[in-house]
mmCIF file of C-alpha atoms in Angstrom:
data_model
loop_
_atom_site.group_PDB
_atom_site.id
_atom_site.type_symbol
_atom_site.label_atom_id
_atom_site.label_comp_id
_atom_site.label_asym_id
_atom_site.label_seq_id
_atom_site.Cartn_x
_atom_site.Cartn_y
_atom_site.Cartn_z
ATOM 1 C CA MET A 1254 -6.005 -128.458 -166.848
ATOM 2 C CA ALA A 1255 -9.542 -129.031 -168.093
ATOM 3 C CA MET A 1256 -12.383 -127.867 -165.889
ATOM 4 C CA ALA A 1257 -14.328 -130.622 -164.136
ATOM 5 C CA THR A 1258 -17.917 -131.392 -165.026
ATOM 6 C CA GLY A 1259 -20.262 -129.569 -162.685
ATOM 7 C CA THR A 1260 -17.973 -126.538 -162.238
ATOM 8 C CA HIS A 1261 -19.831 -123.244 -162.365
ATOM 9 C CA VAL A 1262 -18.551 -120.401 -164.548
ATOM 10 C CA GLY A 1263 -20.702 -117.462 -163.622
ATOM 11 C CA PRO A 1264 -24.267 -118.765 -163.837
ATOM 12 C CA TYR A 1265 -23.277 -121.551 -166.262
ATOM 13 C CA GLU A 1266 -22.621 -125.183 -165.323
ATOM 14 C CA ILE A 1267 -19.867 -127.024 -167.213
ATOM 15 C CA VAL A 1268 -21.180 -130.202 -168.858
ATOM 16 C CA GLY A 1269 -18.122 -131.313 -170.819
ATOM 17 C CA TRP A 1270 -14.995 -130.328 -172.747
ATOM 18 C CA LEU A 1271 -15.361 -129.584 -176.470
ATOM 19 C CA GLY A 1272 -11.889 -128.587 -177.619
ATOM 20 C CA ALA A 1273 -9.164 -125.968 -177.645
ATOM 21 C CA GLY A 1274 -8.099 -123.271 -180.078
ATOM 22 C CA GLY A 1275 -5.458 -120.621 -180.333
ATOM 23 C CA MET A 1276 -7.407 -118.284 -178.076
ATOM 24 C CA GLY A 1277 -8.564 -120.653 -175.342
ATOM 25 C CA GLU A 1278 -10.489 -123.769 -174.359
ATOM 26 C CA VAL A 1279 -14.121 -124.436 -175.233
ATOM 27 C CA TYR A 1280 -16.626 -126.237 -172.997
ATOM 28 C CA ARG A 1281 -20.197 -127.386 -173.317
ATOM 29 C CA ALA A 1282 -22.243 -125.775 -170.550
ATOM 30 C CA ARG A 1283 -25.825 -125.384 -169.418
ATOM 31 C CA ASP A 1284 -27.618 -122.124 -168.739
ATOM 32 C CA PRO A 1285 -30.124 -122.994 -165.971
ATOM 33 C CA ARG A 1286 -31.936 -119.680 -166.364
ATOM 34 C CA LEU A 1287 -33.114 -120.482 -169.890
ATOM 35 C CA GLY A 1288 -32.698 -124.243 -169.797
ATOM 36 C CA ARG A 1289 -30.438 -124.355 -172.832
ATOM 37 C CA GLU A 1290 -26.957 -125.625 -173.593
ATOM 38 C CA VAL A 1291 -24.285 -123.167 -174.669
ATOM 39 C CA ALA A 1292 -20.591 -123.108 -175.505
ATOM 40 C CA ILE A 1293 -18.177 -121.302 -173.193
ATOM 41 C CA LYS A 1294 -14.761 -120.226 -174.416
ATOM 42 C CA LEU A 1295 -12.263 -119.173 -171.766
ATOM 43 C CA ILE A 1296 -8.542 -118.654 -171.482
ATOM 44 C CA PRO A 1297 -6.782 -121.327 -169.403
ATOM 45 C CA GLU A 1298 -5.402 -120.176 -166.066
ATOM 46 C CA THR A 1299 -1.820 -120.651 -167.287
ATOM 47 C CA PHE A 1300 -2.359 -117.922 -169.891
ATOM 48 C CA ALA A 1301 -4.501 -115.606 -167.782
ATOM 49 C CA LYS A 1302 -1.504 -113.416 -166.888
ATOM 50 C CA ASP A 1303 -0.540 -112.868 -170.539
ATOM 51 C CA ALA A 1304 -1.737 -109.290 -171.090
ATOM 52 C CA SER A 1305 -1.523 -109.568 -174.881
ATOM 53 C CA ARG A 1306 -3.574 -112.772 -174.988
ATOM 54 C CA LEU A 1307 -6.146 -111.339 -172.593
ATOM 55 C CA HIS A 1308 -6.479 -108.195 -174.667
ATOM 56 C CA ARG A 1309 -6.988 -110.198 -177.858
ATOM 57 C CA PHE A 1310 -9.563 -112.398 -176.124
ATOM 58 C CA GLU A 1311 -11.514 -109.344 -174.961
ATOM 59 C CA GLN A 1312 -11.245 -107.970 -178.477
ATOM 60 C CA GLU A 1313 -12.947 -111.113 -179.800
ATOM 61 C CA ALA A 1314 -15.813 -110.652 -177.361
ATOM 62 C CA ARG A 1315 -16.359 -107.020 -178.342
ATOM 63 C CA ALA A 1316 -16.154 -107.753 -182.049
ATOM 64 C CA ALA A 1317 -18.410 -110.801 -182.059
ATOM 65 C CA GLY A 1318 -20.898 -109.154 -179.707
ATOM 66 C CA GLN A 1319 -21.621 -106.470 -182.324
ATOM 67 C CA LEU A 1320 -22.609 -108.990 -184.971
ATOM 68 C CA ASN A 1321 -26.009 -110.600 -185.516
ATOM 69 C CA HIS A 1322 -25.946 -112.687 -188.670
ATOM 70 C CA PRO A 1323 -26.907 -116.306 -189.457
ATOM 71 C CA ASN A 1324 -23.406 -116.990 -190.839
ATOM 72 C CA ILE A 1325 -21.536 -115.670 -187.795
ATOM 73 C CA LEU A 1326 -21.334 -117.401 -184.414
ATOM 74 C CA THR A 1327 -23.867 -115.801 -182.060
ATOM 75 C CA VAL A 1328 -22.411 -114.473 -178.795
ATOM 76 C CA TYR A 1329 -24.768 -114.483 -175.801
ATOM 77 C CA ASP A 1330 -22.693 -113.240 -172.913
ATOM 78 C CA VAL A 1331 -19.229 -112.284 -171.637
ATOM 79 C CA GLY A 1332 -17.805 -112.401 -168.135
ATOM 80 C CA THR A 1333 -14.841 -113.198 -165.912
ATOM 81 C CA HIS A 1334 -14.128 -116.396 -163.971
ATOM 82 C CA GLN A 1335 -11.347 -116.365 -161.378
ATOM 83 C CA GLY A 1336 -9.618 -113.544 -163.202
ATOM 84 C CA ALA A 1337 -9.961 -115.103 -166.638
ATOM 85 C CA PRO A 1338 -12.519 -113.741 -169.131
ATOM 86 C CA TYR A 1339 -14.961 -115.984 -170.957
ATOM 87 C CA VAL A 1340 -17.382 -115.705 -173.874
ATOM 88 C CA VAL A 1341 -20.677 -117.576 -174.027
ATOM 89 C CA SER A 1342 -21.975 -118.439 -177.501
ATOM 90 C CA GLU A 1343 -24.477 -120.669 -179.223
ATOM 91 C CA LEU A 1344 -23.651 -124.374 -179.158
ATOM 92 C CA LEU A 1345 -23.127 -125.740 -182.658
ATOM 93 C CA GLU A 1346 -23.538 -129.337 -183.821
ATOM 94 C CA GLY A 1347 -21.388 -130.282 -186.789
ATOM 95 C CA GLU A 1348 -17.722 -129.967 -187.687
ATOM 96 C CA SER A 1349 -15.163 -127.473 -188.923
ATOM 97 C CA LEU A 1350 -14.600 -126.933 -192.625
ATOM 98 C CA LYS A 1351 -11.073 -128.280 -192.103
ATOM 99 C CA SER A 1352 -12.516 -131.577 -190.893
ATOM 100 C CA ARG A 1353 -14.957 -131.677 -193.786
ATOM 101 C CA LEU A 1354 -12.258 -131.169 -196.395
ATOM 102 C CA ARG A 1355 -9.904 -133.969 -195.304
ATOM 103 C CA GLY A 1356 -7.770 -133.451 -198.395
ATOM 104 C CA ALA A 1357 -10.669 -133.981 -200.823
ATOM 105 C CA PRO A 1358 -12.424 -131.286 -202.875
ATOM 106 C CA HIS A 1359 -16.067 -130.400 -202.481
ATOM 107 C CA SER A 1360 -18.380 -130.563 -205.465
ATOM 108 C CA PRO A 1361 -18.736 -127.196 -207.252
ATOM 109 C CA ARG A 1362 -22.325 -126.866 -206.027
ATOM 110 C CA ARG A 1363 -21.386 -127.437 -202.390
ATOM 111 C CA ALA A 1364 -18.308 -125.219 -202.617
ATOM 112 C CA ILE A 1365 -20.412 -122.393 -204.074
ATOM 113 C CA ASP A 1366 -23.046 -122.825 -201.344
ATOM 114 C CA TYR A 1367 -20.494 -122.711 -198.532
ATOM 115 C CA ALA A 1368 -18.562 -119.851 -200.140
ATOM 116 C CA ARG A 1369 -21.703 -117.759 -200.582
ATOM 117 C CA GLN A 1370 -22.567 -118.137 -196.903
ATOM 118 C CA ILE A 1371 -19.024 -117.219 -195.837
ATOM 119 C CA ALA A 1372 -19.079 -114.159 -198.092
ATOM 120 C CA GLU A 1373 -22.393 -113.003 -196.638
ATOM 121 C CA GLY A 1374 -21.055 -113.371 -193.098
ATOM 122 C CA LEU A 1375 -17.912 -111.428 -193.977
ATOM 123 C CA ALA A 1376 -20.009 -108.702 -195.605
ATOM 124 C CA ALA A 1377 -21.991 -108.271 -192.380
ATOM 125 C CA ALA A 1378 -18.766 -107.986 -190.347
ATOM 126 C CA HIS A 1379 -17.168 -105.567 -192.819
ATOM 127 C CA ASP A 1380 -20.274 -103.388 -192.716
ATOM 128 C CA ARG A 1381 -19.563 -102.930 -189.003
ATOM 129 C CA GLY A 1382 -15.916 -102.085 -189.641
ATOM 130 C CA ILE A 1383 -14.682 -105.491 -188.421
ATOM 131 C CA VAL A 1384 -11.913 -107.350 -190.251
ATOM 132 C CA HIS A 1385 -11.494 -110.995 -189.265
ATOM 133 C CA ARG A 1386 -7.753 -111.238 -190.068
ATOM 134 C CA ASP A 1387 -7.535 -115.000 -189.528
ATOM 135 C CA LEU A 1388 -10.049 -116.610 -191.881
ATOM 136 C CA LYS A 1389 -9.157 -120.265 -192.495
ATOM 137 C CA PRO A 1390 -10.910 -123.674 -192.594
ATOM 138 C CA ASP A 1391 -10.361 -124.127 -188.832
ATOM 139 C CA ASN A 1392 -12.378 -120.955 -188.152
ATOM 140 C CA ILE A 1393 -15.298 -121.937 -190.380
ATOM 141 C CA PHE A 1394 -17.894 -124.313 -188.953
ATOM 142 C CA VAL A 1395 -20.497 -126.282 -190.906
ATOM 143 C CA THR A 1396 -23.513 -127.328 -188.873
ATOM 144 C CA SER A 1397 -25.279 -130.636 -189.353
ATOM 145 C CA ALA A 1398 -28.007 -128.690 -191.186
ATOM 146 C CA GLY A 1399 -25.499 -127.243 -193.698
ATOM 147 C CA ARG A 1400 -25.361 -123.754 -192.171
ATOM 148 C CA VAL A 1401 -21.913 -122.162 -192.338
ATOM 149 C CA LYS A 1402 -20.716 -120.127 -189.334
ATOM 150 C CA ILE A 1403 -17.603 -117.956 -189.107
ATOM 151 C CA LEU A 1404 -15.840 -118.379 -185.754
ATOM 152 C CA ASP A 1405 -13.117 -116.669 -183.758
ATOM 153 C CA PHE A 1406 -12.849 -112.949 -184.230
ATOM 154 C CA GLY A 1407 -9.939 -113.024 -181.783
ATOM 155 C CA LEU A 1408 -7.648 -111.308 -184.282
ATOM 156 C CA ALA A 1409 -10.299 -108.900 -185.496
ATOM 157 C CA LYS A 1410 -9.458 -105.236 -185.903
ATOM 158 C CA LEU A 1411 -12.154 -102.671 -185.374
ATOM 159 C CA THR A 1412 -11.493 -100.043 -187.997
ATOM 160 C CA GLN A 1413 -14.775 -98.237 -187.413
ATOM 161 C CA PRO A 1414 -15.753 -97.432 -183.792
ATOM 162 C CA ALA A 1415 -19.443 -97.935 -183.139
ATOM 163 C CA ASP A 1416 -20.156 -94.688 -181.261
ATOM 164 C CA ASP A 1417 -18.731 -91.259 -180.576
ATOM 165 C CA ALA A 1418 -17.177 -92.277 -177.261
ATOM 166 C CA ALA A 1419 -15.308 -95.112 -178.887
ATOM 167 C CA ARG A 1420 -14.387 -92.892 -181.806
ATOM 168 C CA ASN A 1421 -12.858 -90.303 -179.483
ATOM 169 C CA ALA A 1422 -10.940 -93.049 -177.680
ATOM 170 C CA GLY A 1423 -9.512 -94.341 -180.938
ATOM 171 C CA PRO A 1424 -9.551 -97.926 -182.304
ATOM 172 C CA LEU A 1425 -9.979 -100.677 -179.745
ATOM 173 C CA THR A 1426 -6.963 -102.420 -181.193
ATOM 174 C CA GLU A 1427 -4.369 -101.453 -183.739
ATOM 175 C CA THR A 1428 -1.756 -103.722 -185.247
ATOM 176 C CA GLY A 1429 1.156 -101.520 -186.159
ATOM 177 C CA PRO A 1430 3.314 -101.849 -189.267
ATOM 178 C CA GLY A 1431 5.759 -104.724 -189.018
ATOM 179 C CA THR A 1432 3.444 -106.909 -186.900
ATOM 180 C CA VAL A 1433 2.400 -110.162 -188.577
ATOM 181 C CA MET A 1434 -0.912 -111.599 -187.314
ATOM 182 C CA GLY A 1435 -2.787 -114.475 -188.904
ATOM 183 C CA THR A 1436 -2.148 -118.065 -189.979
ATOM 184 C CA ALA A 1437 0.534 -118.827 -192.546
ATOM 185 C CA GLY A 1438 -1.048 -120.234 -195.678
ATOM 186 C CA TYR A 1439 -4.148 -118.047 -195.498
ATOM 187 C CA MET A 1440 -2.654 -114.603 -194.858
ATOM 188 C CA SER A 1441 -2.847 -111.889 -197.485
ATOM 189 C CA PRO A 1442 0.342 -110.435 -199.012
ATOM 190 C CA GLU A 1443 -0.142 -107.247 -197.007
ATOM 191 C CA GLN A 1444 -0.361 -109.300 -193.801
ATOM 192 C CA VAL A 1445 2.862 -111.129 -194.678
ATOM 193 C CA ARG A 1446 4.594 -107.795 -195.213
ATOM 194 C CA GLY A 1447 3.280 -106.527 -191.856
ATOM 195 C CA GLU A 1448 1.332 -103.702 -193.456
ATOM 196 C CA THR A 1449 -1.886 -102.187 -192.169
ATOM 197 C CA VAL A 1450 -4.781 -104.275 -193.486
ATOM 198 C CA ASP A 1451 -8.410 -103.651 -194.354
ATOM 199 C CA HIS A 1452 -11.372 -105.798 -195.360
ATOM 200 C CA ARG A 1453 -9.695 -106.778 -198.634
ATOM 201 C CA SER A 1454 -7.249 -108.880 -196.642
ATOM 202 C CA ASP A 1455 -10.178 -111.111 -195.663
ATOM 203 C CA ILE A 1456 -11.089 -111.385 -199.344
ATOM 204 C CA PHE A 1457 -7.652 -112.836 -200.145
ATOM 205 C CA SER A 1458 -7.944 -115.293 -197.234
ATOM 206 C CA PHE A 1459 -11.426 -116.199 -198.462
ATOM 207 C CA GLY A 1460 -9.936 -116.931 -201.892
ATOM 208 C CA ALA A 1461 -7.383 -119.278 -200.317
ATOM 209 C CA VAL A 1462 -10.186 -121.111 -198.490
ATOM 210 C CA LEU A 1463 -12.329 -121.346 -201.634
ATOM 211 C CA TYR A 1464 -9.330 -122.608 -203.640
ATOM 212 C CA GLU A 1465 -8.888 -125.416 -201.100
ATOM 213 C CA MET A 1466 -12.589 -126.264 -201.252
ATOM 214 C CA VAL A 1467 -12.592 -126.734 -205.032
ATOM 215 C CA THR A 1468 -9.185 -128.413 -205.419
ATOM 216 C CA GLY A 1469 -8.797 -130.338 -202.160
ATOM 217 C CA HIS A 1470 -5.368 -128.888 -201.355
ATOM 218 C CA PRO A 1471 -4.127 -125.555 -199.942
ATOM 219 C CA ALA A 1472 -3.156 -122.784 -202.319
ATOM 220 C CA PHE A 1473 0.097 -121.686 -200.682
ATOM 221 C CA ILE A 1474 1.118 -123.964 -197.792
ATOM 222 C CA ARG A 1475 4.714 -125.167 -198.194
ATOM 223 C CA ALA A 1476 7.200 -127.117 -196.057
ATOM 224 C CA THR A 1477 8.094 -124.148 -193.850
ATOM 225 C CA ALA A 1478 6.370 -120.947 -192.776
ATOM 226 C CA ALA A 1479 9.046 -118.913 -194.581
ATOM 227 C CA ASP A 1480 8.457 -120.788 -197.852
ATOM 228 C CA THR A 1481 4.711 -120.385 -197.400
ATOM 229 C CA MET A 1482 4.985 -116.628 -196.953
ATOM 230 C CA ALA A 1483 7.293 -116.373 -199.966
ATOM 231 C CA ALA A 1484 4.715 -118.263 -202.051
ATOM 232 C CA ILE A 1485 1.961 -115.880 -200.940
ATOM 233 C CA LEU A 1486 4.074 -112.905 -202.022
ATOM 234 C CA LYS A 1487 5.500 -114.219 -205.299
ATOM 235 C CA GLU A 1488 3.639 -117.280 -206.607
ATOM 236 C CA ASP A 1489 0.239 -117.997 -208.082
ATOM 237 C CA PRO A 1490 -1.311 -121.377 -207.229
ATOM 238 C CA PRO A 1491 -1.979 -123.787 -210.125
ATOM 239 C CA GLU A 1492 -5.244 -122.824 -211.780
ATOM 240 C CA PRO A 1493 -8.082 -125.224 -210.966
ATOM 241 C CA SER A 1494 -9.147 -127.455 -213.842
ATOM 242 C CA THR A 1495 -12.168 -126.163 -215.741
ATOM 243 C CA ALA A 1496 -12.911 -129.761 -216.744
ATOM 244 C CA THR A 1497 -14.548 -130.308 -213.344
ATOM 245 C CA ILE A 1498 -14.984 -126.752 -212.035
ATOM 246 C CA PRO A 1499 -17.137 -124.098 -213.760
ATOM 247 C CA PRO A 1500 -14.898 -121.465 -215.411
ATOM 248 C CA ALA A 1501 -16.898 -118.706 -213.713
ATOM 249 C CA LEU A 1502 -16.031 -120.184 -210.302
ATOM 250 C CA VAL A 1503 -12.346 -120.365 -211.278
ATOM 251 C CA ARG A 1504 -12.509 -116.664 -212.160
ATOM 252 C CA VAL A 1505 -13.968 -115.844 -208.729
ATOM 253 C CA VAL A 1506 -11.094 -117.694 -207.033
ATOM 254 C CA SER A 1507 -8.470 -115.947 -209.172
ATOM 255 C CA HIS A 1508 -10.064 -112.547 -208.578
ATOM 256 C CA CYS A 1509 -9.886 -113.069 -204.806
ATOM 257 C CA LEU A 1510 -6.224 -114.138 -204.919
ATOM 258 C CA GLU A 1511 -4.849 -111.102 -206.710
ATOM 259 C CA LYS A 1512 -1.611 -109.982 -205.009
ATOM 260 C CA ALA A 1513 -2.577 -106.298 -205.186
ATOM 261 C CA ARG A 1514 -5.582 -105.532 -203.003
ATOM 262 C CA GLU A 1515 -6.812 -102.969 -205.554
ATOM 263 C CA ALA A 1516 -7.191 -105.777 -208.123
ATOM 264 C CA ARG A 1517 -9.354 -108.017 -205.915
ATOM 265 C CA PHE A 1518 -13.062 -107.843 -205.242
ATOM 266 C CA GLN A 1519 -13.522 -104.569 -203.439
ATOM 267 C CA SER A 1520 -16.227 -105.853 -201.122
ATOM 268 C CA ALA A 1521 -17.491 -109.143 -199.745
ATOM 269 C CA ARG A 1522 -20.952 -108.175 -200.978
ATOM 270 C CA ASP A 1523 -19.651 -108.201 -204.547
ATOM 271 C CA MET A 1524 -18.313 -111.703 -203.933
ATOM 272 C CA ALA A 1525 -21.596 -112.851 -202.434
ATOM 273 C CA PHE A 1526 -23.508 -111.454 -205.435
ATOM 274 C CA ASP A 1527 -21.300 -113.313 -207.934
ATOM 275 C CA LEU A 1528 -21.549 -116.529 -205.937
ATOM 276 C CA GLU A 1529 -25.335 -116.209 -205.676
ATOM 277 C CA SER A 1530 -25.494 -115.895 -209.458
ATOM 278 C CA LEU A 1531 -23.266 -118.953 -209.801
ATOM 279 C CA SER A 1532 -25.461 -120.835 -207.340
ATOM 280 C CA GLU A 1533 -28.566 -120.149 -209.403
ATOM 281 C CA THR A 1534 -26.789 -121.179 -212.606
ATOM 282 C CA THR A 1535 -25.524 -124.394 -211.058
ATOM 283 C CA ALA A 1536 -28.938 -125.248 -209.617
ATOM 284 C CA THR A 1537 -30.672 -124.970 -213.007
ATOM 285 C CA ALA A 1538 -27.941 -126.535 -215.140
ATOM 286 C CA SER A 1539 -28.562 -129.898 -216.767
ATOM 287 C CA PRO A 1540 -25.809 -132.476 -216.192
ATOM 288 C CA ALA A 1541 -25.738 -133.383 -219.870
ATOM 289 C CA ALA A 1542 -25.890 -130.088 -221.686
ATOM 290 C CA GLY A 1543 -25.434 -127.472 -218.994
ATOM 291 C CA VAL A 1544 -28.965 -126.107 -219.559
ATOM 292 C CA ALA A 1545 -32.118 -127.239 -217.813
ATOM 293 C CA ALA A 1546 -34.633 -129.013 -220.037
ATOM 294 C CA PRO A 1547 -38.409 -129.010 -219.419
ATOM 295 C CA ARG A 1548 -38.970 -131.569 -216.656
ATOM 296 C CA LEU A 1549 -42.000 -133.332 -215.309
ATOM 297 C CA ARG A 1550 -41.603 -135.339 -212.095
ATOM 298 C CA VAL A 1551 -43.251 -138.761 -211.805
ATOM 299 C CA PRO A 1552 -43.052 -141.396 -209.068
ATOM 300 C CA PRO A 1553 -39.730 -143.287 -209.287
ATOM 301 C CA THR A 1554 -41.374 -146.731 -209.042
ATOM 302 C CA GLY A 1555 -44.479 -148.349 -210.489
ATOM 303 C CA SER A 1556 -46.425 -147.284 -213.548
ATOM 304 C CA PRO A 1557 -46.256 -143.548 -214.169
ATOM 305 C CA PRO A 1558 -49.537 -141.646 -214.013
ATOM 306 C CA PRO A 1559 -50.758 -139.670 -217.020
ATOM 307 C CA ILE A 1560 -48.261 -136.926 -217.689
ATOM 308 C CA PRO A 1561 -49.770 -133.467 -217.015
ATOM 309 C CA TYR A 1562 -48.786 -131.668 -220.167
ATOM 310 C CA LEU A 1563 -49.500 -127.975 -219.838
ATOM 311 C CA SER A 1564 -49.811 -125.433 -222.601
ATOM 312 C CA PRO A 1565 -50.291 -121.658 -222.550
ATOM 313 C CA GLY A 1566 -53.812 -122.002 -224.000
ATOM 314 C CA PRO A 1567 -56.002 -123.872 -226.472
ATOM 315 C CA THR A 1568 -54.176 -125.395 -229.408
ATOM 316 C CA PRO A 1569 -55.019 -123.343 -232.525
ATOM 317 C CA ASN A 1570 -56.440 -124.980 -235.631
ATOM 318 C CA PRO A 1571 -53.707 -126.287 -237.887
ATOM 319 C CA VAL A 1572 -52.771 -124.020 -240.794
ATOM 320 C CA PRO A 1573 -52.969 -125.675 -244.245
ATOM 321 C CA GLY A 1574 -49.686 -126.409 -245.883
ATOM 322 C CA PRO A 1575 -46.434 -127.960 -244.689
ATOM 323 C CA THR A 1576 -45.041 -126.795 -241.383
ATOM 324 C CA PRO A 1577 -41.251 -126.698 -241.091
ATOM 325 C CA PRO A 1578 -39.952 -128.819 -238.208
ATOM 326 C CA PRO A 1579 -38.551 -127.024 -235.159
ATOM 327 C CA SER A 1580 -34.825 -126.704 -234.741
ATOM 328 C CA PRO A 1581 -33.627 -130.138 -233.556
ATOM 329 C CA SER A 1582 -31.407 -130.973 -230.601
ATOM 330 C CA PRO A 1583 -29.409 -134.177 -229.970
ATOM 331 C CA ILE A 1584 -31.415 -137.146 -228.630
ATOM 332 C CA PRO A 1585 -30.516 -137.874 -224.992
ATOM 333 C CA PRO A 1586 -29.248 -141.419 -224.406
ATOM 334 C CA PHE A 1587 -32.352 -142.408 -222.408
ATOM 335 C CA LEU A 1588 -34.954 -145.120 -222.882
ATOM 336 C CA SER A 1589 -38.037 -143.914 -224.747
ATOM 337 C CA ARG A 1590 -41.596 -144.967 -225.447
ATOM 338 C CA PRO A 1591 -44.348 -143.409 -227.621
ATOM 339 C CA LEU A 1592 -46.597 -140.882 -225.966
ATOM 340 C CA GLU A 1593 -50.137 -142.173 -225.726
ATOM 341 C CA GLY A 1594 -52.663 -140.090 -227.594
ATOM 342 C CA GLY A 1595 -50.695 -139.473 -230.774
ATOM 343 C CA PRO A 1596 -52.300 -136.757 -232.891
ATOM 344 C CA GLY A 1597 -54.848 -136.038 -230.165
ATOM 345 C CA SER A 1598 -52.243 -135.117 -227.565
ATOM 346 C CA PRO A 1599 -52.099 -131.517 -226.303
ATOM 347 C CA LEU A 1600 -48.859 -131.122 -228.168
ATOM 348 C CA GLY A 1601 -50.630 -131.814 -231.423
ATOM 349 C CA SER A 1602 -47.901 -134.010 -232.936
ATOM 350 C CA PRO A 1603 -48.189 -137.666 -234.003
ATOM 351 C CA SER A 1604 -44.471 -138.238 -233.338
ATOM 352 C CA CYS A 1605 -44.308 -137.178 -229.688
ATOM 353 C CA VAL A 1606 -42.183 -139.340 -227.417
ATOM 354 C CA ILE A 1607 -41.042 -139.092 -223.853
ATOM 355 C CA PHE A 1608 -37.747 -140.031 -222.287
ATOM 356 C CA ARG A 1609 -37.459 -141.210 -218.708
ATOM 357 C CA THR A 1610 -34.408 -141.284 -216.455
ATOM 358 C CA GLY A 1611 -35.095 -141.994 -212.796
ATOM 359 C CA SER A 1612 -37.915 -139.701 -211.735
ATOM 360 C CA VAL A 1613 -37.437 -137.148 -214.521
ATOM 361 C CA VAL A 1614 -39.361 -137.199 -217.799
ATOM 362 C CA PHE A 1615 -38.322 -135.276 -220.902
ATOM 363 C CA ALA A 1616 -41.014 -134.673 -223.527
ATOM 364 C CA ALA A 1617 -40.215 -134.240 -227.219
ATOM 365 C CA THR A 1618 -42.451 -133.042 -230.019
ATOM 366 C CA THR A 1619 -40.572 -133.944 -233.172
ATOM 367 C CA ILE A 1620 -37.903 -136.451 -234.170
ATOM 368 C CA VAL A 1621 -35.838 -135.828 -237.274
ATOM 369 C CA GLY A 1622 -33.390 -138.634 -237.906
ATOM 370 C CA SER A 1623 -31.151 -138.817 -234.881
ATOM 371 C CA MET A 1624 -32.195 -135.348 -233.690
ATOM 372 C CA ILE A 1625 -35.008 -134.289 -231.418
ATOM 373 C CA SER A 1626 -36.946 -131.072 -230.756
ATOM 374 C CA PHE A 1627 -38.566 -130.309 -227.406
ATOM 375 C CA GLY A 1628 -42.086 -128.884 -227.176
ATOM 376 C CA SER A 1629 -41.972 -125.141 -226.622
ATOM 377 C CA GLY A 1630 -45.394 -125.085 -224.966
ATOM 378 C CA LEU A 1631 -44.334 -127.224 -221.970
ATOM 379 C CA ARG A 1632 -43.978 -125.657 -218.580
ATOM 380 C CA ARG A 1633 -42.311 -127.122 -215.483
ATOM 381 C CA SER A 1634 -44.714 -129.072 -213.302
ATOM 382 C CA ALA A 1635 -44.266 -129.900 -209.582
#
C-alpha cells in the first residue's frame, strides 16, 4: 500500500509516489531542514520481513553512499522507518533509458554521448571495488538536461572493502558459485553460469545496453528466460549495420560483448577513453564527406555581413610564372555566388566563390572544371 501524502519518514515529508522497482517503492519527499525535494526509496512493509531483500537493500545504501560522481545517483541519507530501511537520494527530472528507447535506435552521436557517461560512472564505481551486477536500460536515467545517471546498486558486490575493519570482516556481500543474480537479457555469460563475477561483467552488460541504443532492439532477449540465457552463452547478436553506425562504434560494441571476459575491455576507463575519442570524431565530422571543412557562421536570415576571412599573415607578393592549382576536391551541391573583391580579396584569387547552406559558409579558392579547392589559409571563425 502506497504511503499517504504528508506521512513523515524520519525528518522527510512524503509529497507523492514516483514508482516502484525490484528493490522497493520510490516517493517524492521534502526535506524541511534544507528546503529541498528528494527521492526516498524504501521497502514496502510486506517485504520488510524478507531478510535477503533487506540485506540487499542495505547493500545498495552502503555501495551508493561511497560514490560521488556526476553519472551516479547521489545518496544523501539512509535510515529506518517502522522497521523498514530507506535511502534518500537526489530527485531527478527526466526518464529512464528504457523509456527513451521505445524500440527505436538513438543516433550514433547521442548513443556515444550516453555511453561515454555510463562508462565514466562505471569506472568510478569500479575504482571503489563496486560491481553493479544489474546494469540495464531500466537502471539508467537520463535527466531533462541530458545527464546520464546510473541507478540501483542493490545487486552490487563490494569486492574491495574500504577500510581495515571492513577488510578484516570480509566482503559485505558475497554471491557464491551457482547463484544467478541480474536481469536476463543483460547478464554476462559468467553471471548466467553462476560464476564469481568482477567488473568485466558490467562491461558485457554495458555492451548489451549500447547494442540496444544503436540498433533499437535488445541483443539477446528471447521468448523465454532459458532461451535468453542460452543466447548469451552461445550466440552473437547480428552485427549493427555500418551504413548508419560508425564502424569504430560497432567495434566497441563487439569488444564489450566478447563471451570470454579476458577478451573484453579490461576496464571501464578504457571504454570511456575510446568513446571520448569517438565523440570528438563524430562532433567534427562533416555530414557529406566525414571530415569537417573550414566553416564561417553567418546569420541564417537576411543579407550576410562581410565574411571575416582570416589568414596567418600578410599575403606575400606573387611569384612570377605559372602557379599550379591546388589539389581539387568535389564541389558540394550547394548554391554559390562569386566572392566580392575578386583579385583584391585576402585569398588572392580571382576565382574565389563561397557556398552557403543554412548558416554555414564554405569558402573556395580555385575551381577546376567540376572540382574545387578550399583555401588553406582559412581558419574557423566564431
